[in-house]
XYZ file of N, CA and C in Angstrom:
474
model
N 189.157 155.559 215.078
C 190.002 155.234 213.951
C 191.274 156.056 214.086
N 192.158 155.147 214.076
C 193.526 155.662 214.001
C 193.987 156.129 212.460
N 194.773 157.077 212.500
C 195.211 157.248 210.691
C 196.718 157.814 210.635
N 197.749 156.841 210.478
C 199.267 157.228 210.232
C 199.499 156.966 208.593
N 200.888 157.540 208.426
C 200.971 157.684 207.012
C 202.345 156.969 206.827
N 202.478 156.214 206.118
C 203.697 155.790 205.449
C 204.133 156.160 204.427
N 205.373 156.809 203.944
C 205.791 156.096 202.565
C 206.025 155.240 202.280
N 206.199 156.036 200.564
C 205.497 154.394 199.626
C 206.482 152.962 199.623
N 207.817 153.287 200.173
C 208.900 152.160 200.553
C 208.909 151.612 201.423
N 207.954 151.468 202.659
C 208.023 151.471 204.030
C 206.890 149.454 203.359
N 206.624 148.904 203.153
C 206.103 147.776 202.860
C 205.951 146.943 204.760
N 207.380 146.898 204.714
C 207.747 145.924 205.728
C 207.364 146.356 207.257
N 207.216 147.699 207.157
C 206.195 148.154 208.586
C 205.091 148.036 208.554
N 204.384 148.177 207.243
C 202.843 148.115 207.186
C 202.951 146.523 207.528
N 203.240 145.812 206.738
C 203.306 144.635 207.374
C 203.141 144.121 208.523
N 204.464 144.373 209.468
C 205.087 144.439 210.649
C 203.178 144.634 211.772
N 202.766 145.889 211.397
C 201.937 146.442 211.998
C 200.722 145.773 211.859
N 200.830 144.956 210.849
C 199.388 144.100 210.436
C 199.276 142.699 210.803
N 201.067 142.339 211.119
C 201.324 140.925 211.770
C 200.562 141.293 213.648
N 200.997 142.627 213.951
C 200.732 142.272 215.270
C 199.196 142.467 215.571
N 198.810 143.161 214.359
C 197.614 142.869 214.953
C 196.889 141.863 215.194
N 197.153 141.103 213.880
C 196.434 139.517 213.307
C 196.738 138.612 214.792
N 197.815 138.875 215.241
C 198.455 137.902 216.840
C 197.014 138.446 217.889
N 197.267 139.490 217.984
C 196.399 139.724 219.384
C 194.745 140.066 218.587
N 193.866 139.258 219.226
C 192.661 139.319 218.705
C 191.987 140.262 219.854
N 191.806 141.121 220.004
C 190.940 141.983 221.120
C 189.671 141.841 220.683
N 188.360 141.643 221.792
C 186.954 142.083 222.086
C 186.620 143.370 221.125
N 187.308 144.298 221.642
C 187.218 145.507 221.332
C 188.376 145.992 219.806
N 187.601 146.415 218.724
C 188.876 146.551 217.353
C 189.424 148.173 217.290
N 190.226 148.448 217.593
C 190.776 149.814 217.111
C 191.695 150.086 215.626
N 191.001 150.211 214.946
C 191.333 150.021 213.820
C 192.500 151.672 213.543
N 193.566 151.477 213.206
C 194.598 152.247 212.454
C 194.950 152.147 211.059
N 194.703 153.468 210.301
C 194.717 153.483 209.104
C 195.962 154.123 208.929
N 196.666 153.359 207.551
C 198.009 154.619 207.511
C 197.895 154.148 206.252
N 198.042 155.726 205.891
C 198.563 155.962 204.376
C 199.612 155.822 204.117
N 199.928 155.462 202.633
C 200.701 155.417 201.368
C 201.339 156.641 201.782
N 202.101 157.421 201.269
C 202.326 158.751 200.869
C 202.499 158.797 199.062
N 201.796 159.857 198.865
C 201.828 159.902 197.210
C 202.151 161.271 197.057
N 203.543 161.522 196.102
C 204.001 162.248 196.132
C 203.548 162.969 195.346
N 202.714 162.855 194.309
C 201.478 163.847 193.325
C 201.122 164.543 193.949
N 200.151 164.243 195.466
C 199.460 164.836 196.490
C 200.233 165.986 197.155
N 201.605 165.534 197.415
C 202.051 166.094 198.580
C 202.783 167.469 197.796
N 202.853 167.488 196.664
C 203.397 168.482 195.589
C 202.360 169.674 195.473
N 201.039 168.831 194.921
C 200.243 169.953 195.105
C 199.527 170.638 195.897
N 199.404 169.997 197.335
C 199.641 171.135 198.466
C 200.453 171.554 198.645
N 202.109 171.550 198.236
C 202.908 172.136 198.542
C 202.686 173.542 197.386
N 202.449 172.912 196.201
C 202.546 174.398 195.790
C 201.783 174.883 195.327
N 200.312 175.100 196.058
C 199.310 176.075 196.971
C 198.181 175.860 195.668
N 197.729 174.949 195.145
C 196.620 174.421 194.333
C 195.460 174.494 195.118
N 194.317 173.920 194.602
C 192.636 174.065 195.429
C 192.654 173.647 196.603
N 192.725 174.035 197.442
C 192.372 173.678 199.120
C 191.670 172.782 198.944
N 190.015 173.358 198.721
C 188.899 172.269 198.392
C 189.362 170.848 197.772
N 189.753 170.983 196.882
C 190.256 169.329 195.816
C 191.508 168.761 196.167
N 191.736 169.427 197.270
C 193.296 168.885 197.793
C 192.922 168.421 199.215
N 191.648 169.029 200.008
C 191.054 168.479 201.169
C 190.262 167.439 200.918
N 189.536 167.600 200.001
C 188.444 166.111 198.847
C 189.549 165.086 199.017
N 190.684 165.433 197.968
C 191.428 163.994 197.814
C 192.133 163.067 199.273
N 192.668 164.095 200.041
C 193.408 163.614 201.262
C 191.833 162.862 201.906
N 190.398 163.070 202.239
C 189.581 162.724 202.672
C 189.365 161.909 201.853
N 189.325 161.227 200.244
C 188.858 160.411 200.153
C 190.205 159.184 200.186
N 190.956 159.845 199.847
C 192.433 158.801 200.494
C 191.869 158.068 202.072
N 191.926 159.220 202.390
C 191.504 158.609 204.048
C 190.572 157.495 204.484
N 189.485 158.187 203.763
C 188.480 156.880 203.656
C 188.648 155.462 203.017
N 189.558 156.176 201.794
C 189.464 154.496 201.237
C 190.446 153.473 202.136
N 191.388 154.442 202.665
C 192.333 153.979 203.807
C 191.875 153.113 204.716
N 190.990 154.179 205.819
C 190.148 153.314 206.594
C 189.543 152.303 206.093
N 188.721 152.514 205.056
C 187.926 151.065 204.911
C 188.880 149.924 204.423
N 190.283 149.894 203.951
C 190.980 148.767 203.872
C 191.284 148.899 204.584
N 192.073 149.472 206.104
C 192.466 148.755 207.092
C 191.583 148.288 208.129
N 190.557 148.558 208.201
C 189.176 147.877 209.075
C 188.888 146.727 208.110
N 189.160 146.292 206.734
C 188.825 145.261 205.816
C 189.818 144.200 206.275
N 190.816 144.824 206.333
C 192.602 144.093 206.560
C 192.616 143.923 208.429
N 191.682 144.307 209.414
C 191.799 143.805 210.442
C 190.927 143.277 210.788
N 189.749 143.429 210.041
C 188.510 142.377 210.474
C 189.155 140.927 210.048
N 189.608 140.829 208.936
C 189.499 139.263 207.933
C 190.941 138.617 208.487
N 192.156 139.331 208.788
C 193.191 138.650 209.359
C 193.209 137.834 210.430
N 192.299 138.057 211.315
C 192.243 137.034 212.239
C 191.369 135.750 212.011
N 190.461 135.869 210.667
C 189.379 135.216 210.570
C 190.473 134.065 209.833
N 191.279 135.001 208.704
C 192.365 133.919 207.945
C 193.077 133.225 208.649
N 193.584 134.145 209.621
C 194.329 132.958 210.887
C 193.608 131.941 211.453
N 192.255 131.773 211.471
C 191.658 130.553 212.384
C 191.460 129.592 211.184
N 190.840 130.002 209.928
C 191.194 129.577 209.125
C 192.119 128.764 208.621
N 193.226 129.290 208.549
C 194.710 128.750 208.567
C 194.756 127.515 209.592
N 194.660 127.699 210.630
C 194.625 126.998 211.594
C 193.912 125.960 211.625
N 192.246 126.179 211.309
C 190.971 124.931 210.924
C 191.758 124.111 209.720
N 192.546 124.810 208.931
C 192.772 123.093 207.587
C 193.939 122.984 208.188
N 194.758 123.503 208.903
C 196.036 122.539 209.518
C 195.680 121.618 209.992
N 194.588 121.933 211.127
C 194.349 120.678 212.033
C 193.334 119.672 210.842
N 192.418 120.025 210.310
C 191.752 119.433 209.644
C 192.853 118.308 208.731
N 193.762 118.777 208.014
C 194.828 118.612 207.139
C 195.651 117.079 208.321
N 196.220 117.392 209.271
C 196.774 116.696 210.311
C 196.019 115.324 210.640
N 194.206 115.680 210.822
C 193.658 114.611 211.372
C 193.301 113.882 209.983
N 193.015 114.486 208.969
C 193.337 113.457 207.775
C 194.088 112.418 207.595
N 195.706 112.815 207.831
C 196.814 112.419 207.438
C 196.918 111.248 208.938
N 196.249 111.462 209.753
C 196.128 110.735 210.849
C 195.257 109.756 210.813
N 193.931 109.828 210.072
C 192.998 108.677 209.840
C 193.434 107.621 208.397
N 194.215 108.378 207.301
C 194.886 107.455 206.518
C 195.769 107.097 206.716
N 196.392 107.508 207.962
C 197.816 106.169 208.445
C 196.574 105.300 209.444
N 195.849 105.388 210.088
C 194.863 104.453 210.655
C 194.544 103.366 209.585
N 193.322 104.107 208.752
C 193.081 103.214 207.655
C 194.149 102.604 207.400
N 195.429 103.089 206.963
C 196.587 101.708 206.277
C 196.820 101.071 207.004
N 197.130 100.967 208.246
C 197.698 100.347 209.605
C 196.287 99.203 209.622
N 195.228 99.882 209.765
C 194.070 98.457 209.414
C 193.754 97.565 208.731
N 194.194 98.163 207.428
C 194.809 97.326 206.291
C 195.560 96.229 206.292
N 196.494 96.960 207.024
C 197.578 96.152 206.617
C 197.792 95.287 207.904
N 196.879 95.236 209.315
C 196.660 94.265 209.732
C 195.223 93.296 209.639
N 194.938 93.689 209.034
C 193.464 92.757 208.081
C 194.145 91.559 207.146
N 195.272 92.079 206.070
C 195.981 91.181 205.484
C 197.149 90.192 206.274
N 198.166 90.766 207.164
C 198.678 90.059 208.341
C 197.413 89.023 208.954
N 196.302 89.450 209.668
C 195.603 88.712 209.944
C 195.039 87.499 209.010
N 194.685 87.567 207.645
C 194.407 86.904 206.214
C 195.473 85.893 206.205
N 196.632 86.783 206.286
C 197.654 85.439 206.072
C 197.774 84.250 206.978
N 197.737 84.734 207.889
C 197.836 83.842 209.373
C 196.781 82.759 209.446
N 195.662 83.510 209.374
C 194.686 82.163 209.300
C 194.528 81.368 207.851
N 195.100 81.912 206.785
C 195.181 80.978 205.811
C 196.786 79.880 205.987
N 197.507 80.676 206.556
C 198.611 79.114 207.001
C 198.552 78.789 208.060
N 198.043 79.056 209.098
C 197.244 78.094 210.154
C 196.549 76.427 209.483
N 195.529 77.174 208.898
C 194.338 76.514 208.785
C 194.784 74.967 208.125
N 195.455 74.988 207.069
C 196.106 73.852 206.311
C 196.745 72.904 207.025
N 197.790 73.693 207.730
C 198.567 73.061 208.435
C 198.302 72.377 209.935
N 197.165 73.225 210.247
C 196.520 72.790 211.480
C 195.763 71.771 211.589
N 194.818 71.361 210.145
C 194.233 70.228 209.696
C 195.122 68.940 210.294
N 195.936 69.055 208.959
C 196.671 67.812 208.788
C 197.877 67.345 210.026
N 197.909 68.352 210.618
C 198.642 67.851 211.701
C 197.989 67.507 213.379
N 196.493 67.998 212.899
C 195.633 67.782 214.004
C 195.332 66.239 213.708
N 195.104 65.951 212.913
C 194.963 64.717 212.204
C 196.121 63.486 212.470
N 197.394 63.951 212.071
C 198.274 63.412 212.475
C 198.511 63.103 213.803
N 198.156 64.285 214.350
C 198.324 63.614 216.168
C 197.109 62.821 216.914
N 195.715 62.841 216.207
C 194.869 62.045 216.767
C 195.243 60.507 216.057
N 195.946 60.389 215.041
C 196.218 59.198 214.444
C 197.048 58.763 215.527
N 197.943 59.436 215.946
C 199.441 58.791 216.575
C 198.744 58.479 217.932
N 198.025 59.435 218.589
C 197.252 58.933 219.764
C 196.776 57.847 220.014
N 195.666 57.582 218.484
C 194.875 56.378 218.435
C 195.561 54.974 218.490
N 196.924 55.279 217.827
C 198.035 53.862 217.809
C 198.379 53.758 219.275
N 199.245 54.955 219.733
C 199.645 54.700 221.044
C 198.466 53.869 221.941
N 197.478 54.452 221.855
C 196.090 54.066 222.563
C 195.631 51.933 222.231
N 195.690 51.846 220.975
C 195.855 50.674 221.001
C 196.691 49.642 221.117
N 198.163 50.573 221.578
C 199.489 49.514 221.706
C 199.322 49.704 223.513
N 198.729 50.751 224.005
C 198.478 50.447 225.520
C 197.270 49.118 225.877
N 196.469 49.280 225.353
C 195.200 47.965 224.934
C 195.934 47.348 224.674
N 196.406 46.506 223.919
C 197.173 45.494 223.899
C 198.130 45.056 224.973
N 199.139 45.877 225.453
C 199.723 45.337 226.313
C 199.326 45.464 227.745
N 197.620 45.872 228.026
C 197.099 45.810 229.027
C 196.403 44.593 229.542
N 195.564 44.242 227.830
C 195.436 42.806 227.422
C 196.407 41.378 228.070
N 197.305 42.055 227.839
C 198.528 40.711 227.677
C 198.734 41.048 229.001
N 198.654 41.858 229.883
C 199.125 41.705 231.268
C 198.126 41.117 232.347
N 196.735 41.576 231.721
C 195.670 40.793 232.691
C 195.699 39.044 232.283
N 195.984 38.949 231.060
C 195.851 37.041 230.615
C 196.958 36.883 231.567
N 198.262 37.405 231.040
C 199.274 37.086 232.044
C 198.908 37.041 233.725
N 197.884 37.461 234.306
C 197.670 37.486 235.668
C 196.545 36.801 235.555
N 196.015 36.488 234.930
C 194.800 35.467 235.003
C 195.810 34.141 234.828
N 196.401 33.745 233.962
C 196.946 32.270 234.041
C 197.831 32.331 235.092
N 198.070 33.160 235.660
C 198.868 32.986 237.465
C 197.852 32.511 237.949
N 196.914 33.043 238.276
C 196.072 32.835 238.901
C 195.372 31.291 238.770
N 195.211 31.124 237.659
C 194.346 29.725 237.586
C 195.800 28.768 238.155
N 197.258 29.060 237.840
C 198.226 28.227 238.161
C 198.444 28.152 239.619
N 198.044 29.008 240.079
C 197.780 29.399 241.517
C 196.512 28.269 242.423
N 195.848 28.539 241.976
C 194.291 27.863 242.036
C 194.925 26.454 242.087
């Protein structure tokens, strides 16, 4: 256990120092504690109060120190994966409800299509086996009229 001390204005280093840790995840944790500085404390060792209750307090400072910065470097990296699990989680959401709409909305494209197909495909399928069937009997007919026509050659022939 590491143990540095800050004063109490210094925010943006403790910070600073807690960003880099959260970045690099090591196997191995070396945890650094740094104090606050509290100027109550630093008064009354300066002007020569209980050793004992002035070594008590700096030790239990210390401790409570350590145990928030081993609290504050265990869980920062855990928040970072964290962070990270509902981004992506968050992303593939937002990725399966543009799916879902996109399916949607070619389910209804598809709906439409075969409902104006279908009408129109009827009646005009209809229409062209009609027109077939005429053409078909105006070829019969004048296939008719071409064999009589070659049959009465023929008998005129004869």
């Amino acid at each position: 256990v590491f143990i540095s001390q800050y004063a109490a204005g210094q925010k943006e280093a403790l910070r600073t120092a807690l960003m880099q840790k959260a970045q690099n995840i090591p196997v191995h944790k070396e945890v650094k504690v740094q104090l606050l500085g509290n100027a109550s404390t630093e008064k009354r060792e300066g002007v020569g109060g209980d050793t004992r209750s002035a070594a008590r307090e700096v030790d239990s400072a210390t401790t409570i120190a350590a145990a928030t910065a081993a609290a504050i470097a265990t869980t920062a990296p855990l928040l970072k994966v964290q962070n990270d699990l509902e981004a992506k989680v968050n992303s593939v959401s937002e990725l399966l409800q543009k799916l879902q709409e996109t399916d949607r909305q070619l389910q209804r494209v598809s709906e439409q299509q075969t409902n104006l197909k279908a009408p129109h495909e009827e009646p005009h399928c209809h229409q062209r086996v009609s027109e077939l069937e005429k053409q078909m009997n105006a070829f019969m007919v004048q296939r008719i009229q071409h064999l009589e026509k070659l049959q009465e050659q023929q008998m005129n022939i004869q």
